[in-house]
Amino acid sequence: MVGVPTSMVVIQPTGFCNIDCVYCYLPNRSDKHVIALETVERVFAELFEGARSAPELTVVWHAGEPLVVSPDFYRAAFAMIDRLKPDHVCVKHSFQTNGMLINDEWCDLFLAHDVGVGVSVDGPAAIHDANRKTRSGKGTHAQTMAGIAKLRARSVPFHVISVLSRASLVDPQELLDFYLDAGIEQVCFNVEESEGSHVSTLFEMRDLPEAYRTFLTAFWQRAQASGRIRFVREIDLAIGRIFRPEEAEGHNIQVEPMAMLNVGSRGEVSTFSPEFLGLKDERYGDFVFGNINADSLDTIMARCLASPLYRDIKAGVAACEAECPYFSVCGGGAPVNKLFENGRLDSTETRYCTLAHKVPTDLVINAFDGLVAERAQQASAFSSQREPQIV
Amino acid sequence: MSAADKTSKKKSVRKSTQAALVLSAVIPGGIAGLSACLSATAQAAVAPSQTSPAAISERLESIRAAVSAAQEIELSGKTTSPADPSVEVAWWWRNGGWRNGGWRNGGWGNGGWHNWNNGWHNWGNGWHNW
């Protein structure tokens, strides 16, 4: 097998979404086509028969609202994947959903299959409803919160992803209060980005990194002080990337061919950043390397390796490695952000890099320096207290 | 080596030993434990423009050297002995009740460093971290 194994499959069960968020990057969110079970079967048969899967494989059902497809579809898909998988491979299914359709039947499915559930909610109603709207322009907060309440009532573990806007960035306490009131314990932040046809207004803010740093510091401290937030992705993942033994290797699966396999609802296969699927660019076409209904993964991989897309992503990673002191916590960034922010894949730093990697890394390193200094001071005070008193 | 260089080297070795000792005490708590400790000393971090690129690379390298050293301390069990004056900081700290996980039984060996980006930012991707 060439390259690193596939550790994440992002499958678009349907491109359709029941809502129409202002910042959405998906171009085909009105397309109601649903992926065929035969297509799903082809993906996993190829993946497992070709021994391409990593021992832990995350399957994310996303890129459209996954819950508009019936629970029966997933029950059948999960059973089929389970039949196909080798014993040594552990498959974890995950949904990223707007939460509006969650009911008891969905909770039964989540619990029965230990599904990872991520709910997209941006905060209190005023913040959430400013961007997350129905097609008729109405807010979706109430329905999302009803879904979260159902998850809590049924003890289904979940995390939330909140897109940060100008309004939420300035008030970390308001956001924290919202999570605490809603019983949300695991949070992830995405700063509104420029991707596809969406141009982020937030990225125009000149002092965005400083504003984000201030936000994240305050949120982290207050969340820890509350004792009720168990996971803040931006901090916890930064800690894992920074505090690793010297010999531990890292992989950035967004820049390794086929480390992430991204499958569209009609079987089209892409790799690297999942957001590429469905987008078009005059240099790289539709970012698709084949269709799983007609092509083997070996063929798709060969096309990928020979593509200008891979060539330019590789050049961008090499440039990052040569120039950027944060390379060891990042591994070359997110290609989709390089393309849509810098206009080139063979470029280096993006605003996304600054926010997703640099700010949390600086914050954690700075905190660690403070911790070491504080403990040294305490040890010194402790030692001097134990010294015999001269009378 | 000049006297100034010797003093500087001594300071650097001392700092990195302190870092390893602190880490040997907190790493058993896993990522959640370390996050809890670090949040107390977090402040609006030094902006990247104010820190040289070389300094950031060096800091990351020295932290990882300290993690490796801490791993050795942890595996040798030294930090459990309060009689060893060289690990006084770690011993004192551990007795404060930080130990609630473990290298092999917490959030570290089971997720964390082996995937840089750890996936993709439109997925929380935390399922194997807790």
PDB file of N, CA and C in Angstrom, chain A residues 10 59 110 191-192 212 233 239 272 280 329 352 369 374 378 381 386:
ATOM      1  N   VAL A  10     -15.317  10.203   5.031  1.00  0.00           N
ATOM      2  CA  VAL A  10     -16.432  11.145   5.139  1.00  0.00           C
ATOM      3  C   VAL A  10     -17.407  10.791   4.027  1.00  0.00           C
ATOM      4  N   VAL A  59     -15.893   6.854  10.558  1.00  0.00           N
ATOM      5  CA  VAL A  59     -16.764   7.118   9.413  1.00  0.00           C
ATOM      6  C   VAL A  59     -17.678   8.276   9.795  1.00  0.00           C
ATOM      7  N   PHE A 110     -28.236   5.741  17.868  1.00  0.00           N
ATOM      8  CA  PHE A 110     -26.962   6.250  18.398  1.00  0.00           C
ATOM      9  C   PHE A 110     -26.454   5.342  19.528  1.00  0.00           C
ATOM     10  N   VAL A 191     -13.931  29.009  13.719  1.00  0.00           N
ATOM     11  CA  VAL A 191     -14.086  30.417  13.376  1.00  0.00           C
ATOM     12  C   VAL A 191     -14.603  30.462  11.947  1.00  0.00           C
ATOM     13  N   GLU A 192     -15.615  31.280  11.720  1.00  0.00           N
ATOM     14  CA  GLU A 192     -16.227  31.360  10.392  1.00  0.00           C
ATOM     15  C   GLU A 192     -15.150  31.580   9.323  1.00  0.00           C
ATOM     16  N   TYR A 212      -9.509  36.439  18.992  1.00  0.00           N
ATOM     17  CA  TYR A 212      -9.715  35.005  19.205  1.00  0.00           C
ATOM     18  C   TYR A 212      -8.881  34.521  20.392  1.00  0.00           C
ATOM     19  N   ARG A 233     -12.119  21.360  22.303  1.00  0.00           N
ATOM     20  CA  ARG A 233     -11.296  20.751  21.258  1.00  0.00           C
ATOM     21  C   ARG A 233     -10.038  21.561  20.943  1.00  0.00           C
ATOM     22  N   ILE A 239      -2.917  20.568  23.103  1.00  0.00           N
ATOM     23  CA  ILE A 239      -2.097  19.928  24.142  1.00  0.00           C
ATOM     24  C   ILE A 239      -1.519  18.611  23.620  1.00  0.00           C
ATOM     25  N   PHE A 272      -7.998  14.412   0.517  1.00  0.00           N
ATOM     26  CA  PHE A 272      -7.520  15.669   1.121  1.00  0.00           C
ATOM     27  C   PHE A 272      -8.703  16.346   1.842  1.00  0.00           C
ATOM     28  N   LYS A 280     -15.495  23.394  -7.457  1.00  0.00           N
ATOM     29  CA  LYS A 280     -14.817  23.359  -8.762  1.00  0.00           C
ATOM     30  C   LYS A 280     -13.746  24.453  -8.804  1.00  0.00           C
ATOM     31  N   VAL A 329       3.295  21.070  14.873  1.00  0.00           N
ATOM     32  CA  VAL A 329       1.971  20.903  15.485  1.00  0.00           C
ATOM     33  C   VAL A 329       0.864  20.868  14.434  1.00  0.00           C
ATOM     34  N   TYR A 352      -6.720  30.654   8.690  1.00  0.00           N
ATOM     35  CA  TYR A 352      -7.152  29.434   9.376  1.00  0.00           C
ATOM     36  C   TYR A 352      -6.004  28.852  10.216  1.00  0.00           C
ATOM     37  N   ASP A 369       4.812  27.529  30.474  1.00  0.00           N
ATOM     38  CA  ASP A 369       5.930  28.283  31.056  1.00  0.00           C
ATOM     39  C   ASP A 369       5.521  28.856  32.416  1.00  0.00           C
ATOM     40  N   GLU A 374       5.700  28.712  38.308  1.00  0.00           N
ATOM     41  CA  GLU A 374       4.915  28.722  39.546  1.00  0.00           C
ATOM     42  C   GLU A 374       5.304  27.551  40.452  1.00  0.00           C
ATOM     43  N   GLN A 378       6.982  27.435  44.175  1.00  0.00           N
ATOM     44  CA  GLN A 378       6.348  26.743  45.312  1.00  0.00           C
ATOM     45  C   GLN A 378       7.316  25.742  45.943  1.00  0.00           C
ATOM     46  N   ALA A 381       9.772  27.598  48.027  1.00  0.00           N
ATOM     47  CA  ALA A 381       9.164  28.031  49.292  1.00  0.00           C
ATOM     48  C   ALA A 381       9.019  26.843  50.243  1.00  0.00           C
ATOM     49  N   ARG A 386      11.197  23.937  55.238  1.00  0.00           N
ATOM     50  CA  ARG A 386      11.679  22.735  55.926  1.00  0.00           C
ATOM     51  C   ARG A 386      13.075  22.914  56.521  1.00  0.00           C
TER      52      ARG A 386
END
